[in-house]
Amino acid sequence: MTKKFLRWIERLFRTTKDSAEAFQWAKVEHLPTPLAEKKIYVLGDDECEWAAAMACPCGCGSTIHLSLAPDSRPTWRVRRHRNGTVSLLPSVWRTVGCRSHFVLYKGRIFWCRNEPFE
Ligand SMILES: [Zn+2]
């Protein structure tokens, strides 16, 4: 992920007046049902983390599964921040269902298109 991209995101972040609760992360061995909103579940054990999952932030009710295995394509990285929030890189673009395209950065969702969200 380039620094330029992160700066762009930071700019968005500063201009977003969003008082909504930030996403948090939780490390689990098995996904709970139902998934809590505003939570990234990191699936793994002490030795490795192989996947992440979250409820789709658009509210469509789908579960989004993301591979964290570095040798898989596509693959994502979950960055955990000291304040308990989380970033997910790169962006998530669903190719099925609601087709949401978003970036999760420091606990906030940034929509990459003009998807209605509310
Ligand atoms: Zn959705």
mmCIF file of C-alpha atoms and ligand atoms in Angstrom:
data_model
loop_
_atom_site.group_PDB
_atom_site.id
_atom_site.type_symbol
_atom_site.label_atom_id
_atom_site.label_comp_id
_atom_site.label_asym_id
_atom_site.label_seq_id
_atom_site.Cartn_x
_atom_site.Cartn_y
_atom_site.Cartn_z
ATOM 1 C CA MET A 1 0.000 0.000 0.000
ATOM 2 C CA THR A 2 1.511 3.300 -1.004
ATOM 3 C CA LYS A 3 2.043 6.249 1.287
ATOM 4 C CA LYS A 4 0.203 8.402 -1.204
ATOM 5 C CA PHE A 5 -2.887 6.271 -0.827
ATOM 6 C CA LEU A 6 -2.692 6.442 2.950
ATOM 7 C CA ARG A 7 -2.361 10.209 2.826
ATOM 8 C CA TRP A 8 -5.464 10.346 0.675
ATOM 9 C CA ILE A 9 -7.292 8.282 3.246
ATOM 10 C CA GLU A 10 -6.008 10.466 6.084
ATOM 11 C CA ARG A 11 -7.381 13.478 4.267
ATOM 12 C CA LEU A 12 -10.763 11.833 3.987
ATOM 13 C CA PHE A 13 -10.558 10.893 7.613
ATOM 14 C CA ARG A 14 -9.981 14.458 8.703
ATOM 15 C CA THR A 15 -12.848 15.786 6.679
ATOM 16 C CA THR A 16 -15.320 13.184 7.821
ATOM 17 C CA LYS A 17 -17.505 14.252 10.677
ATOM 18 C CA ASP A 18 -18.735 10.885 11.635
ATOM 19 C CA SER A 19 -19.569 10.277 15.244
ATOM 20 C CA ALA A 20 -20.481 6.649 14.625
ATOM 21 C CA GLU A 21 -18.725 4.093 16.733
ATOM 22 C CA ALA A 22 -15.452 2.850 15.326
ATOM 23 C CA PHE A 23 -14.835 -0.717 14.259
ATOM 24 C CA GLN A 24 -13.035 -2.855 16.793
ATOM 25 C CA TRP A 25 -11.332 -6.188 16.304
ATOM 26 C CA ALA A 26 -11.665 -9.487 18.084
ATOM 27 C CA LYS A 27 -9.495 -12.558 17.783
ATOM 28 C CA VAL A 28 -11.524 -15.741 17.670
ATOM 29 C CA GLU A 29 -11.049 -19.372 16.799
ATOM 30 C CA HIS A 30 -14.571 -19.743 15.471
ATOM 31 C CA LEU A 31 -16.920 -17.142 14.123
ATOM 32 C CA PRO A 32 -19.878 -16.396 16.372
ATOM 33 C CA THR A 33 -23.384 -16.282 14.942
ATOM 34 C CA PRO A 34 -24.613 -13.760 14.388
ATOM 35 C CA LEU A 35 -21.613 -11.536 13.836
ATOM 36 C CA ALA A 36 -21.619 -8.323 15.820
ATOM 37 C CA GLU A 37 -21.749 -5.136 13.807
ATOM 38 C CA LYS A 38 -18.694 -2.918 13.690
ATOM 39 C CA LYS A 39 -16.356 -5.720 14.462
ATOM 40 C CA ILE A 40 -13.605 -7.412 12.511
ATOM 41 C CA TYR A 41 -13.133 -11.001 13.544
ATOM 42 C CA VAL A 42 -9.616 -12.270 13.098
ATOM 43 C CA LEU A 43 -9.554 -16.033 12.830
ATOM 44 C CA GLY A 44 -6.439 -17.672 14.101
ATOM 45 C CA ASP A 45 -4.502 -19.105 16.955
ATOM 46 C CA ASP A 46 -1.326 -18.101 18.737
ATOM 47 C CA GLU A 47 0.823 -19.012 15.791
ATOM 48 C CA CYS A 48 -0.957 -17.625 12.794
ATOM 49 C CA GLU A 49 -3.942 -15.721 11.556
ATOM 50 C CA TRP A 50 -5.447 -16.996 8.369
ATOM 51 C CA ALA A 51 -8.689 -15.139 7.811
ATOM 52 C CA ALA A 52 -10.836 -12.246 8.865
ATOM 53 C CA ALA A 53 -14.577 -11.859 8.693
ATOM 54 C CA MET A 54 -17.041 -9.085 9.204
ATOM 55 C CA ALA A 55 -20.699 -8.327 8.688
ATOM 56 C CA CYS A 56 -21.032 -6.279 5.521
ATOM 57 C CA PRO A 57 -21.125 -2.629 6.642
ATOM 58 C CA CYS A 58 -23.837 -1.749 4.133
ATOM 59 C CA GLY A 59 -26.311 -3.630 6.264
ATOM 60 C CA CYS A 60 -27.201 -6.257 3.657
ATOM 61 C CA GLY A 61 -26.620 -9.009 6.198
ATOM 62 C CA SER A 62 -23.870 -10.786 4.284
ATOM 63 C CA THR A 63 -20.732 -12.017 5.940
ATOM 64 C CA ILE A 64 -17.534 -10.912 4.236
ATOM 65 C CA HIS A 65 -14.669 -13.386 4.426
ATOM 66 C CA LEU A 66 -11.149 -12.149 3.820
ATOM 67 C CA SER A 67 -8.023 -14.222 3.519
ATOM 68 C CA LEU A 68 -5.048 -13.059 5.555
ATOM 69 C CA ALA A 69 -2.703 -15.691 4.190
ATOM 70 C CA PRO A 70 0.145 -13.773 2.565
ATOM 71 C CA ASP A 71 0.465 -16.245 -0.294
ATOM 72 C CA SER A 72 -3.196 -16.175 -1.315
ATOM 73 C CA ARG A 73 -4.718 -13.834 -3.882
ATOM 74 C CA PRO A 74 -6.423 -11.657 -2.981
ATOM 75 C CA THR A 75 -5.161 -11.163 0.528
ATOM 76 C CA TRP A 76 -5.695 -8.497 3.141
ATOM 77 C CA ARG A 77 -3.847 -7.128 6.089
ATOM 78 C CA VAL A 78 -5.485 -6.204 9.360
ATOM 79 C CA ARG A 79 -3.710 -3.430 11.194
ATOM 80 C CA ARG A 80 -4.546 -3.000 14.818
ATOM 81 C CA HIS A 81 -4.099 0.424 16.340
ATOM 82 C CA ARG A 82 -3.303 1.246 19.921
ATOM 83 C CA ASN A 83 -6.667 2.894 20.469
ATOM 84 C CA GLY A 84 -8.396 -0.413 19.743
ATOM 85 C CA THR A 85 -9.517 0.470 16.243
ATOM 86 C CA VAL A 86 -8.583 -1.445 13.166
ATOM 87 C CA SER A 87 -7.659 -0.862 9.526
ATOM 88 C CA LEU A 88 -8.088 -3.262 6.668
ATOM 89 C CA LEU A 89 -5.925 -2.998 3.585
ATOM 90 C CA PRO A 90 -6.473 -2.955 0.683
ATOM 91 C CA SER A 91 -10.095 -2.024 0.057
ATOM 92 C CA VAL A 92 -12.878 -4.586 0.063
ATOM 93 C CA TRP A 93 -14.868 -4.860 -3.114
ATOM 94 C CA ARG A 94 -17.626 -7.403 -3.113
ATOM 95 C CA THR A 95 -18.191 -8.963 -6.520
ATOM 96 C CA VAL A 96 -21.495 -10.523 -5.506
ATOM 97 C CA GLY A 97 -24.575 -9.387 -3.637
ATOM 98 C CA CYS A 98 -24.497 -5.712 -2.654
ATOM 99 C CA ARG A 99 -21.171 -5.074 -4.482
ATOM 100 C CA SER A 100 -20.040 -2.782 -1.702
ATOM 101 C CA HIS A 101 -16.619 -1.243 -2.180
ATOM 102 C CA PHE A 102 -15.087 0.315 0.878
ATOM 103 C CA VAL A 103 -11.961 0.918 2.853
ATOM 104 C CA LEU A 104 -11.842 0.390 6.573
ATOM 105 C CA TYR A 105 -9.306 2.759 8.050
ATOM 106 C CA LYS A 106 -8.806 3.370 11.745
ATOM 107 C CA GLY A 107 -12.204 1.991 12.513
ATOM 108 C CA ARG A 108 -14.076 4.041 9.913
ATOM 109 C CA ILE A 109 -15.691 2.930 6.713
ATOM 110 C CA PHE A 110 -14.922 4.973 3.621
ATOM 111 C CA TRP A 111 -17.164 4.128 0.709
ATOM 112 C CA CYS A 112 -15.361 4.020 -2.588
ATOM 113 C CA ARG A 113 -18.447 4.629 -4.660
ATOM 114 C CA ASN A 114 -21.724 6.367 -4.198
ATOM 115 C CA GLU A 115 -23.421 3.499 -2.496
ATOM 116 C CA PRO A 116 -26.329 4.619 -0.400
ATOM 117 C CA PHE A 117 -25.480 4.099 3.234
ATOM 118 C CA GLU A 118 -27.802 4.715 6.122
HETATM 119 ZN ZN ZN B 1 -23.539 -5.428 1.796
#
